[in-house]
mmCIF file of C-alpha atoms and ligand atoms in Angstrom:
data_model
loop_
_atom_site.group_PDB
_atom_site.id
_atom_site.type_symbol
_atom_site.label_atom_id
_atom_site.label_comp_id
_atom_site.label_asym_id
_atom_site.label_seq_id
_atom_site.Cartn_x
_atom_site.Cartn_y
_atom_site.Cartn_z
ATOM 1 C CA UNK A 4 -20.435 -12.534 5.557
ATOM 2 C CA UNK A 5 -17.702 -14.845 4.290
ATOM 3 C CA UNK A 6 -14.411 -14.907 6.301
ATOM 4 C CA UNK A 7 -12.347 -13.232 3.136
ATOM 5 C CA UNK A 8 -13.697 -9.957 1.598
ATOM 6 C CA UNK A 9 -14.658 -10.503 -1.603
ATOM 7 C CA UNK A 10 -16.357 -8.599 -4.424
ATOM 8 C CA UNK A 11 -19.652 -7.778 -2.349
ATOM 9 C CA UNK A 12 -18.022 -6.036 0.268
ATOM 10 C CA UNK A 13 -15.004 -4.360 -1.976
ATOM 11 C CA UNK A 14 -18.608 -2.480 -3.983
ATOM 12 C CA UNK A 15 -20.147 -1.771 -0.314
ATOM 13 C CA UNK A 16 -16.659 0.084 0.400
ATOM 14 C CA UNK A 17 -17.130 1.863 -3.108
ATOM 15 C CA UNK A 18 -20.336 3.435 -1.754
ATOM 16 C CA UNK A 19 -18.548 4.327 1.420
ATOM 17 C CA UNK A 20 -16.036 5.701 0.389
ATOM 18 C CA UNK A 21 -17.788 8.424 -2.602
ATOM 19 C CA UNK A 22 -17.258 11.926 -1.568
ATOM 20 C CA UNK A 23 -14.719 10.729 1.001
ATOM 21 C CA UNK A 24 -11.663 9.906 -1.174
ATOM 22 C CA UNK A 25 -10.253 11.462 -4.122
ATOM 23 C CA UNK A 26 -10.895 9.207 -7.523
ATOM 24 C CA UNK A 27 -7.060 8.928 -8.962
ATOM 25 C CA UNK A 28 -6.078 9.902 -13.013
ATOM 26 C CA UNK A 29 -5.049 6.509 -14.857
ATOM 27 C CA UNK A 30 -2.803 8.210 -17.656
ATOM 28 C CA UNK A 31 -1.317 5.414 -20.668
ATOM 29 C CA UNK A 32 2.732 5.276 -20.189
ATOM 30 C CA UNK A 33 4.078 5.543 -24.035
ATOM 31 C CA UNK A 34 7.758 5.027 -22.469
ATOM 32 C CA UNK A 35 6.574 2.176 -20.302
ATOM 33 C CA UNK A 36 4.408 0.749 -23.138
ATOM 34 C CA UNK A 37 7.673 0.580 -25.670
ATOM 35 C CA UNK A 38 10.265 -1.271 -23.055
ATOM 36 C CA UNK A 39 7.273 -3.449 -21.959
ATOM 37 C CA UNK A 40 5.693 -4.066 -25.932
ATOM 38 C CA UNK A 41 2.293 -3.933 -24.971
ATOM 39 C CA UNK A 42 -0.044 -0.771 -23.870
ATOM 40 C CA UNK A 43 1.082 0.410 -20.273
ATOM 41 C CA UNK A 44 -1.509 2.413 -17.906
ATOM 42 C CA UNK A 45 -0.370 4.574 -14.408
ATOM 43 C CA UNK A 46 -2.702 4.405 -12.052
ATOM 44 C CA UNK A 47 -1.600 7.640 -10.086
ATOM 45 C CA UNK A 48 -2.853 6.795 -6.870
ATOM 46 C CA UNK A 49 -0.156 8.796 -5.416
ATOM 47 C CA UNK A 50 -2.289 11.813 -5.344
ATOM 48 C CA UNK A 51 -4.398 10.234 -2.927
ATOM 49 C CA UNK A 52 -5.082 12.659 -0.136
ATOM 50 C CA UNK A 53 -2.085 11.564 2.737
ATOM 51 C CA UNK A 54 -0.361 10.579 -0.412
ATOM 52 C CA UNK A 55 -1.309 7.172 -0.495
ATOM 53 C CA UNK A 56 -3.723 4.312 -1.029
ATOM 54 C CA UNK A 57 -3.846 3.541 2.370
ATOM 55 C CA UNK A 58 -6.581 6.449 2.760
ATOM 56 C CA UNK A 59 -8.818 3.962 0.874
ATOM 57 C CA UNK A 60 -8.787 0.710 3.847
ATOM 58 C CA UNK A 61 -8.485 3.250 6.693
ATOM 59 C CA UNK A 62 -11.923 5.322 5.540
ATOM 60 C CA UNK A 63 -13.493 2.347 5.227
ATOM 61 C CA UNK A 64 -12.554 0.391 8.452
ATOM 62 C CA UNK A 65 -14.239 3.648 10.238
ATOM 63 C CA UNK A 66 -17.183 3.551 8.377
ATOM 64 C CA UNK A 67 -17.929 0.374 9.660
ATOM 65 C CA UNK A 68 -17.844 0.783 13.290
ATOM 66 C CA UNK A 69 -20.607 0.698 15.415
ATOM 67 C CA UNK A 70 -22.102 3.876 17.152
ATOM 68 C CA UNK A 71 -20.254 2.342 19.852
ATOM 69 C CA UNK A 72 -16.735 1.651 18.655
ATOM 70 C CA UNK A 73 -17.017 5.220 17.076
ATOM 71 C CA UNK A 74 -17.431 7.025 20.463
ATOM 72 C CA UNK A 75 -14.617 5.071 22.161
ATOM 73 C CA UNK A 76 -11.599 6.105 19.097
ATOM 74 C CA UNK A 77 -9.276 4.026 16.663
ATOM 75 C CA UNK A 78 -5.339 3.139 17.553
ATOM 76 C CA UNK A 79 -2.863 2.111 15.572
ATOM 77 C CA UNK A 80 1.329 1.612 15.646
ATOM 78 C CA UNK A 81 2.154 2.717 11.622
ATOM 79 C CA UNK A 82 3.873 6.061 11.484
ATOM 80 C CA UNK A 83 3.754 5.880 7.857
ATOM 81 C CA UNK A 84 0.859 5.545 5.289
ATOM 82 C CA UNK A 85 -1.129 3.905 6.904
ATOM 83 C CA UNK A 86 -0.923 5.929 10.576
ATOM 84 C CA UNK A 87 -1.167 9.469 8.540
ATOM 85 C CA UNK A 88 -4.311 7.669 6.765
ATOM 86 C CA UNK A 89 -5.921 6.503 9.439
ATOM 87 C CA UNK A 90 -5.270 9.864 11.173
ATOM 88 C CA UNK A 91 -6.608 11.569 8.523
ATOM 89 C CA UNK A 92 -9.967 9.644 8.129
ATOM 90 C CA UNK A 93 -10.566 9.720 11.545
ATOM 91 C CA UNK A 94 -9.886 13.284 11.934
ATOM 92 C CA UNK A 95 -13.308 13.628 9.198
ATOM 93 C CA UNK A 96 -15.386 11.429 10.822
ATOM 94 C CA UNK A 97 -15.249 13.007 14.047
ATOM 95 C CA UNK A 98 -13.218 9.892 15.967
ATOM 96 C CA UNK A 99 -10.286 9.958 18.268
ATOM 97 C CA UNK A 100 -7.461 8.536 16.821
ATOM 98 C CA UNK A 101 -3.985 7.790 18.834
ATOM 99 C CA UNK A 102 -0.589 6.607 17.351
ATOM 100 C CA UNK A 103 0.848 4.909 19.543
ATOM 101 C CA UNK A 104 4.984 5.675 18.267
ATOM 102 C CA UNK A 105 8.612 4.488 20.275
ATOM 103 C CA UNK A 106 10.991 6.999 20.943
ATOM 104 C CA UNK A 107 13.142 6.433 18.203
ATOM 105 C CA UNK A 108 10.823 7.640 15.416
ATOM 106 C CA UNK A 109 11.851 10.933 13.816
ATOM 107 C CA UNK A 110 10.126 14.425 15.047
ATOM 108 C CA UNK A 111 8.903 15.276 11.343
ATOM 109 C CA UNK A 112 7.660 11.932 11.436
ATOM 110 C CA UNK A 113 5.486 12.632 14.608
ATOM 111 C CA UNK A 114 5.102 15.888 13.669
ATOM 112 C CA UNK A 115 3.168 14.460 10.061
ATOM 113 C CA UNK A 116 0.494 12.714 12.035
ATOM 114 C CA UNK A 117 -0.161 15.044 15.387
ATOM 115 C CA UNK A 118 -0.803 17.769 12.528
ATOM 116 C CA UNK A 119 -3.335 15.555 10.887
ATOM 117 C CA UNK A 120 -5.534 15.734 14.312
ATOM 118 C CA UNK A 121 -4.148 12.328 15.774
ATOM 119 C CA UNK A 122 -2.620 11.782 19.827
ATOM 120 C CA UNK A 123 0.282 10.361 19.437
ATOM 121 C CA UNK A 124 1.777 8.000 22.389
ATOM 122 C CA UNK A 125 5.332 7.920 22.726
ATOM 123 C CA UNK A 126 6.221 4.467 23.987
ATOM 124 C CA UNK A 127 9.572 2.523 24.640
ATOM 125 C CA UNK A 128 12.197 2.424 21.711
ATOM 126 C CA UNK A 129 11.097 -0.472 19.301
ATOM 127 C CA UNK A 130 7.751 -0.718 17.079
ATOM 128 C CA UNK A 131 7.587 -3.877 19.271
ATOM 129 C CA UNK A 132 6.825 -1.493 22.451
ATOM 130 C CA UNK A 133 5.145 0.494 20.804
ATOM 131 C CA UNK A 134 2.639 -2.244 20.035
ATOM 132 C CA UNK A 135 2.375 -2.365 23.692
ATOM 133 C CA UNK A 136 1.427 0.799 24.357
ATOM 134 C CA UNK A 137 -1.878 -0.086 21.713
ATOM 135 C CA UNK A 138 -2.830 -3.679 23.504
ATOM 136 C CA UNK A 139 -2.801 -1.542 26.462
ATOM 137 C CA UNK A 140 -4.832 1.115 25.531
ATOM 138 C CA UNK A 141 -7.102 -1.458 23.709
ATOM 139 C CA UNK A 142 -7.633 -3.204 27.172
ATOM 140 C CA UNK A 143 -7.649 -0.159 29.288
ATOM 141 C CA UNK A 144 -9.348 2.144 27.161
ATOM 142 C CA UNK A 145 -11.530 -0.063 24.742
ATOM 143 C CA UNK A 146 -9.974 1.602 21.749
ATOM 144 C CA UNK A 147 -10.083 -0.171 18.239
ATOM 145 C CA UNK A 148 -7.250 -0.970 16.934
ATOM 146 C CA UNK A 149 -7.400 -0.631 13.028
ATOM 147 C CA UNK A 150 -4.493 -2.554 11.579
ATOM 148 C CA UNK A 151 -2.943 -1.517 8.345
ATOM 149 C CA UNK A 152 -3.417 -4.847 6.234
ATOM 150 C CA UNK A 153 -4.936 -7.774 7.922
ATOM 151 C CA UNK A 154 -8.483 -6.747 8.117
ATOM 152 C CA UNK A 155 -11.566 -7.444 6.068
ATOM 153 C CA UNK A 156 -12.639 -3.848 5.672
ATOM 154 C CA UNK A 157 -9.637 -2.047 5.286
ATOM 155 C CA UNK A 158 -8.400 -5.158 2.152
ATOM 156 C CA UNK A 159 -12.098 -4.221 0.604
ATOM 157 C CA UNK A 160 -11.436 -0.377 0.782
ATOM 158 C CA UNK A 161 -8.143 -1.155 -0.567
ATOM 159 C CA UNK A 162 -9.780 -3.297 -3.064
ATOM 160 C CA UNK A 163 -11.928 0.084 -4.503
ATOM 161 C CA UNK A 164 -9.015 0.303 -6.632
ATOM 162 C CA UNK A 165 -9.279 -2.675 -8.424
ATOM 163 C CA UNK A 166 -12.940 -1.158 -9.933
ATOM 164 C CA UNK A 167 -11.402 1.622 -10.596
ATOM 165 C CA UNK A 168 -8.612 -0.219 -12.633
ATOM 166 C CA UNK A 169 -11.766 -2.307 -14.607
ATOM 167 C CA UNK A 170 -13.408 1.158 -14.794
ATOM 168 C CA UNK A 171 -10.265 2.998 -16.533
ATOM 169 C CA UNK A 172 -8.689 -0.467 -18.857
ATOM 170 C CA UNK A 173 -11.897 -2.401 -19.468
ATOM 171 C CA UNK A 174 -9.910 -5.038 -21.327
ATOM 172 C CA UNK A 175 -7.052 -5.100 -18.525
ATOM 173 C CA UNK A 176 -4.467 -8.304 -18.829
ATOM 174 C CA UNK A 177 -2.465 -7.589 -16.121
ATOM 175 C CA UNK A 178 -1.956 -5.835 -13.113
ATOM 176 C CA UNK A 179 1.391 -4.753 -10.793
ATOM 177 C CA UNK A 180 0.979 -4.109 -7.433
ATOM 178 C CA UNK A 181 3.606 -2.637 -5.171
ATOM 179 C CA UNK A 182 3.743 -5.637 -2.353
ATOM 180 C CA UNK A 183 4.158 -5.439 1.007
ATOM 181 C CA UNK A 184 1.289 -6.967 3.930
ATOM 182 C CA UNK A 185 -0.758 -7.714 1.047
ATOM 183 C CA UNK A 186 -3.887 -5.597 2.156
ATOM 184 C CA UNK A 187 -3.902 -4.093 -1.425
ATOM 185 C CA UNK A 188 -3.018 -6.926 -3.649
ATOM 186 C CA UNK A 189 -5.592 -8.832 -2.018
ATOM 187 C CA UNK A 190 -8.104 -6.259 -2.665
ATOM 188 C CA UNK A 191 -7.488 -5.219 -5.799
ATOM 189 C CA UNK A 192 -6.856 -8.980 -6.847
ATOM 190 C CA UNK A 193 -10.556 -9.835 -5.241
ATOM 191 C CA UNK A 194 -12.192 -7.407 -7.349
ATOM 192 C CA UNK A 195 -10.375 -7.492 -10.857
ATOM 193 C CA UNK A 196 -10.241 -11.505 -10.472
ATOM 194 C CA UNK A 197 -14.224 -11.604 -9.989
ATOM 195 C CA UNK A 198 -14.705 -9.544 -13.215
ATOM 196 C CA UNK A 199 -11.771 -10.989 -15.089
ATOM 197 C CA UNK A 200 -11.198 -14.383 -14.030
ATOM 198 C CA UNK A 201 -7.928 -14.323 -16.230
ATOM 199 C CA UNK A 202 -6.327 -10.969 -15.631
ATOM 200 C CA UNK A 203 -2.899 -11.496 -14.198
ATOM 201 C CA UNK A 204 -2.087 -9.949 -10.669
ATOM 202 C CA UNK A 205 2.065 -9.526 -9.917
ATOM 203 C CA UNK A 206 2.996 -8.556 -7.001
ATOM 204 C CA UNK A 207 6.091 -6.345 -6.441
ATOM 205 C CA UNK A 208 8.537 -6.350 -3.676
ATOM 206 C CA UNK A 209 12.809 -5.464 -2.727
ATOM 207 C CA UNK A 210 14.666 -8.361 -2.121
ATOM 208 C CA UNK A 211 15.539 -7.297 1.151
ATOM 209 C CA UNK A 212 13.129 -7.985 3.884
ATOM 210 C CA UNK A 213 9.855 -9.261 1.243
ATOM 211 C CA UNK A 214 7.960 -11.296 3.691
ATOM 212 C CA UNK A 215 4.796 -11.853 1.944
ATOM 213 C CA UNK A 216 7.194 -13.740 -0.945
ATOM 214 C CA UNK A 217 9.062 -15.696 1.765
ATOM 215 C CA UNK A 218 5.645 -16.579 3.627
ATOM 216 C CA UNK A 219 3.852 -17.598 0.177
ATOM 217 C CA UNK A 220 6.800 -19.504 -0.532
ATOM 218 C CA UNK A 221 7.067 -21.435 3.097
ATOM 219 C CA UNK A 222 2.627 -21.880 2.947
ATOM 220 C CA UNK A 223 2.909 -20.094 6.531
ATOM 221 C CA UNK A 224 3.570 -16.758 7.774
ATOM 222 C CA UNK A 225 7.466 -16.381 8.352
ATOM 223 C CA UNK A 226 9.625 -13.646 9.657
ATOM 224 C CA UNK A 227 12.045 -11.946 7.780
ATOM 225 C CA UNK A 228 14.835 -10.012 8.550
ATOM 226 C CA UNK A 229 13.885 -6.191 8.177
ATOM 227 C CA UNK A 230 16.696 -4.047 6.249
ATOM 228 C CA UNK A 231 17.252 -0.812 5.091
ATOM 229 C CA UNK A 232 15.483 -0.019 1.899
ATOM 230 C CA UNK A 233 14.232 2.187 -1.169
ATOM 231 C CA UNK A 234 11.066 1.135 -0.667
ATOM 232 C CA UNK A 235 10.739 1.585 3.381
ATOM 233 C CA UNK A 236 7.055 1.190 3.074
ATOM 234 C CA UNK A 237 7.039 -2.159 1.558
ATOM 235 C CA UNK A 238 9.062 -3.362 4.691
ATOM 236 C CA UNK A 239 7.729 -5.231 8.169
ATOM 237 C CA UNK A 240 6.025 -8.547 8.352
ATOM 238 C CA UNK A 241 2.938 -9.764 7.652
ATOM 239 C CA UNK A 242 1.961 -10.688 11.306
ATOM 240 C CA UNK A 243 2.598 -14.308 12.478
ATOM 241 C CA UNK A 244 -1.310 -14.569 12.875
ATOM 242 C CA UNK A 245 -2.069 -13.546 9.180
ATOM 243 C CA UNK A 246 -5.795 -14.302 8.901
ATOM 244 C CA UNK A 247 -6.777 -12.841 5.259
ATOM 245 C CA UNK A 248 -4.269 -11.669 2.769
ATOM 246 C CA UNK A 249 -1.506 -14.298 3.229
ATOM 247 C CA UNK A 250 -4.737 -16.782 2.412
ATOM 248 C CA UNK A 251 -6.184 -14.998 -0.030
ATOM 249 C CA UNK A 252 -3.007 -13.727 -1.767
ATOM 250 C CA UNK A 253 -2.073 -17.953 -2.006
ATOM 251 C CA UNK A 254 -5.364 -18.256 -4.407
ATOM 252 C CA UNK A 255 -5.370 -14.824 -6.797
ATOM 253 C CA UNK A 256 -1.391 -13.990 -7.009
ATOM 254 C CA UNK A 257 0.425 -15.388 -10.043
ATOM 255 C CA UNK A 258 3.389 -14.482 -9.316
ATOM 256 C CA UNK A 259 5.834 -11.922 -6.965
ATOM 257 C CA UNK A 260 8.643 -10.521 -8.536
ATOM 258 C CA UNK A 261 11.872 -8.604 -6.406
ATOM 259 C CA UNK A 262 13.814 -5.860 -7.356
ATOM 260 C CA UNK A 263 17.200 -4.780 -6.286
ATOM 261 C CA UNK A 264 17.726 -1.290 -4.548
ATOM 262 C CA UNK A 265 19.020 -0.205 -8.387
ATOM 263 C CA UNK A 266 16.244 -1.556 -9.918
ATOM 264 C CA UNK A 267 14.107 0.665 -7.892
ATOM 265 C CA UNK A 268 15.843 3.895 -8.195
ATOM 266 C CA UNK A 269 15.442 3.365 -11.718
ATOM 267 C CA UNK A 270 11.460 3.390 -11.528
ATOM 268 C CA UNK A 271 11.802 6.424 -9.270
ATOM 269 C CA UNK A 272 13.850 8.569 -11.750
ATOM 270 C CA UNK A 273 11.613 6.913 -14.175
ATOM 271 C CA UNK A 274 8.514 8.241 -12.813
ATOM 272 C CA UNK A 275 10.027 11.714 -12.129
ATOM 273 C CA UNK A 276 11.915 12.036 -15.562
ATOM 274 C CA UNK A 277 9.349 10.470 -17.694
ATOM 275 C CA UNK A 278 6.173 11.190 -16.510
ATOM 276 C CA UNK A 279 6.881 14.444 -14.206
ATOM 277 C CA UNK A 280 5.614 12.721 -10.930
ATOM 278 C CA UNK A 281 7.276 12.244 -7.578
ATOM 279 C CA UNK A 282 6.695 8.903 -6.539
ATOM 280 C CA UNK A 283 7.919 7.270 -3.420
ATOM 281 C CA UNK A 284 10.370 3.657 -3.356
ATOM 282 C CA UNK A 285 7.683 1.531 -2.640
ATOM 283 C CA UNK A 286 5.280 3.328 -5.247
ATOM 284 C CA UNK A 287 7.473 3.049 -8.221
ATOM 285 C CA UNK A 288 8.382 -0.540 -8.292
ATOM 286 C CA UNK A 289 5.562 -1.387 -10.818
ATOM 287 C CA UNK A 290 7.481 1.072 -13.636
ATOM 288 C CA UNK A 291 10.826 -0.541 -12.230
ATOM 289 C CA UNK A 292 9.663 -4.195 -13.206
ATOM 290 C CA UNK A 293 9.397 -3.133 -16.406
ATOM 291 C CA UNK A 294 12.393 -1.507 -17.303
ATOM 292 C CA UNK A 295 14.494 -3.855 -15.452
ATOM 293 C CA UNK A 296 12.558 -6.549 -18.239
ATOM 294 C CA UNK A 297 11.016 -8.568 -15.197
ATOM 295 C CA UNK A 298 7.363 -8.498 -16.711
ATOM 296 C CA UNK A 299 5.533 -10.332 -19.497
ATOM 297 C CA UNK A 300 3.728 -8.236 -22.794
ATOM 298 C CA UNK A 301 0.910 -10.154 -22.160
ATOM 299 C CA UNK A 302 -1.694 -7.261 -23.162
ATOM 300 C CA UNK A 303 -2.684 -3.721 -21.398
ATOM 301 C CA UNK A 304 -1.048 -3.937 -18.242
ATOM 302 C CA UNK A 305 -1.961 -1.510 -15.580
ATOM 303 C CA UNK A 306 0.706 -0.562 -12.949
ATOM 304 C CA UNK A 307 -0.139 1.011 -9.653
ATOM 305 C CA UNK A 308 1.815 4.250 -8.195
ATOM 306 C CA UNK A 309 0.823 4.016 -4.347
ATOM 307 C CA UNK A 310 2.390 6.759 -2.924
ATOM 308 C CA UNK A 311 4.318 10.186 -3.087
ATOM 309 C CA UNK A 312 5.523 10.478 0.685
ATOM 310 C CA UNK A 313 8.959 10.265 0.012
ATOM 311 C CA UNK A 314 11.851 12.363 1.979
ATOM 312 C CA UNK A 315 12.955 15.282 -0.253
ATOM 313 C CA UNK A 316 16.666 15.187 -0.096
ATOM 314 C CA UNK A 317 16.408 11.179 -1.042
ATOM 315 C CA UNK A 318 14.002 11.746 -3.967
ATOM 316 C CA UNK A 319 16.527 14.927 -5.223
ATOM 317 C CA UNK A 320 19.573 12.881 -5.016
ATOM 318 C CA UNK A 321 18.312 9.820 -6.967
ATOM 319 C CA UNK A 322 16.410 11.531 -9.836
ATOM 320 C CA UNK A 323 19.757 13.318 -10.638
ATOM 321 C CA UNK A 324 22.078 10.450 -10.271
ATOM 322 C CA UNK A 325 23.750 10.488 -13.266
ATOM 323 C CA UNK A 326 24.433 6.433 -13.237
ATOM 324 C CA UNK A 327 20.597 5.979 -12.253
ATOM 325 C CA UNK A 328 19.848 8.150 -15.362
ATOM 326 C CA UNK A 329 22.147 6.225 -17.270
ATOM 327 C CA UNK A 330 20.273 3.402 -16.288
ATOM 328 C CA UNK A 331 16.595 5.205 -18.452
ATOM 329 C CA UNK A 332 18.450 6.054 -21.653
ATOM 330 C CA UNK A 333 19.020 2.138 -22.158
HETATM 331 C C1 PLP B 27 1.462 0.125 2.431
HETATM 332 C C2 PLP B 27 2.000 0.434 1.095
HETATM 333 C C3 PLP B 27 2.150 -0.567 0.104
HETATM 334 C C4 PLP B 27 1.867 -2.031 0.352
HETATM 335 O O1 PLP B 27 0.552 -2.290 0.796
HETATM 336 P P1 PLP B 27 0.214 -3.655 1.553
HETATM 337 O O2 PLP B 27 -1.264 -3.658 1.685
HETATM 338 O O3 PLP B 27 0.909 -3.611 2.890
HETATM 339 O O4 PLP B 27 0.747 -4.780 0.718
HETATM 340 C C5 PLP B 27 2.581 -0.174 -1.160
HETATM 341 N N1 PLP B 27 2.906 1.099 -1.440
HETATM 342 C C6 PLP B 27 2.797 2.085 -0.512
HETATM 343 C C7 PLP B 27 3.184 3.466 -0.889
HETATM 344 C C8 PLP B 27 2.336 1.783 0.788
HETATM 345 O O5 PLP B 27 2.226 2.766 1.696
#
């Protein structure tokens, strides 16, 4: 096996993953596809089950453990997408699962993922400590630790969505990907770029805190100040020991764009006004490209909603914001 997942392994994970995940509705945009002047397809991967893509890497990262690493359980730190995902898909296949959490991370939060089947391990007040807590059960108790983005089999099980995309827009130009560790843009770049050599993939981050931009930018993995943001699950690093996507994202990106916290309020009320769906920050920054006029009409452009798990009160507030809604009728 090569060191990067390519399109081999991304078709293995298709075969793993039948029956296991949910395939998601791709639905043509007529509001996107006027702003934007070329056809416009929603991928609504937010009705993944969990409510996001991240279902996708984590089912497939269990499916290929050993016997062995079965019986001894998964950890991880994430308490969002990714730790509900992986709690989730190891909850089906019959694996223990613990998230290891600090302190500081809110009760519904914890609450989310101990419903979904998984131990959670309350540990110091930082992510940082929390981390900790999973080298130590790694050593101690020979758990796996399956990391949200920088592993082959969870970028190819991300990557299932890129067949899915050639599947739904056969003659797909371009693609926008909500941007964040890069697990999914590397996937879903891998598997559109090996059918359509010159299909565009953008990726899509906030300006505040997009380390995969900064790091792509620099040629190394660099750390970036984490802030507050629309789009919380698009934050964190990218690991200073980046083995995969930071590499592979250098070779099959074309381009990252960043959006202000506006700019992505916009594709929220967008997605809710518009096309009736609740979409979370990070999942609506593909639609908020586009109407804040930062793509090309280059051809049928797909655009990927990643995920619905957005706090209630937020998503009410901004999708009747009368100066966000202003923002649509342009
Ligand atoms: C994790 C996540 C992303 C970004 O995925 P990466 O593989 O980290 O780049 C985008 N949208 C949502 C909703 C996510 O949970």
């Amino acid at each position: 096996m090569s060191a990067h997942p390519g399109l081999a392994e991304i078709e293995r994970a298709r075969a793993a993953l039948m029956g296991r995940v949910r395939q998601t509705p791709a639905r043509p945009s007529p509001g996107l596809a006027r702003r934007l002047g070329a056809p416009v397809v929603l991928k609504h991967e937010h009705e993944q089950i969990t409510g996001a893509f991240k279902l996708r890497g984590a089912t497939n990262a269990l499916a290929n453990l050993t016997d062995a690493e079965r019986a001894r359980g998964v950890v991880t730190v994430s308490t969002g997408n990714h730790g509900r995902a992986l709690a989730h898909a190891a909850r089906e296949a019959g694996v223990r699962c613990v998230v290891a959490m600090s302190r500081l991370v809110p009760a519904n939060k914890r609450d989310a993922i101990a419903a979904l089947g998984a131990e959670i391990a309350i540990h110091g007040a930082s992510q940082d400590e929390a981390q900790g807590e999973v080298d130590r059960r790694v050593a101690e108790e020979r758990l796996v630790e399956i990391p949200p983005f920088d592993h082959p089999d969870v970028i190819a099980g991300q990557g299932t969505l890129g067949l899915e995309i050639l599947d739904d827009v056969p003659d797909v130009a371009q693609v926008l990907i909500p941007l964040s560790g890069g697990g999914l843009a590397a996937g879903v770049a891998a598997a559109v770029k090996a059918r359509r050599p010159r299909a565009r993939v953008v990726g899509i981050s906030m300006e505040r805190g997009a380390a995969m931009h900064a790091s792509l930018a620099a040629g190394r993995p660099v750390l970036v100040e984490e802030a507050q943001s629309l789009a919380d699950s698009l934050g964190g690093g990218i690991g200073l020991e980046n083995r995969h996507t930071l590499a592979m994202l250098r070779d099959l990106m074309d381009e990252v764009v960043l959006l202000t916290e506006d700019e992505i309020a916009a594709g929220m009320a967008f997605c809710h006004v518009a096309e009736g769906v609740v979409v979370e920050g990070g999942g609506a920054v593909g639609p908020a490209a586009i109407l804040a006029g930062r793509i090309r009409p280059i051809g049928p452009t797909v655009a990927l909603l990643t995920g619905a798990n957005v706090d209630p009160a937020q998503h009410a507030r901004i999708v009747s914001d009368p100066a966000i809604l202003e923002r649509l009728a342009r």
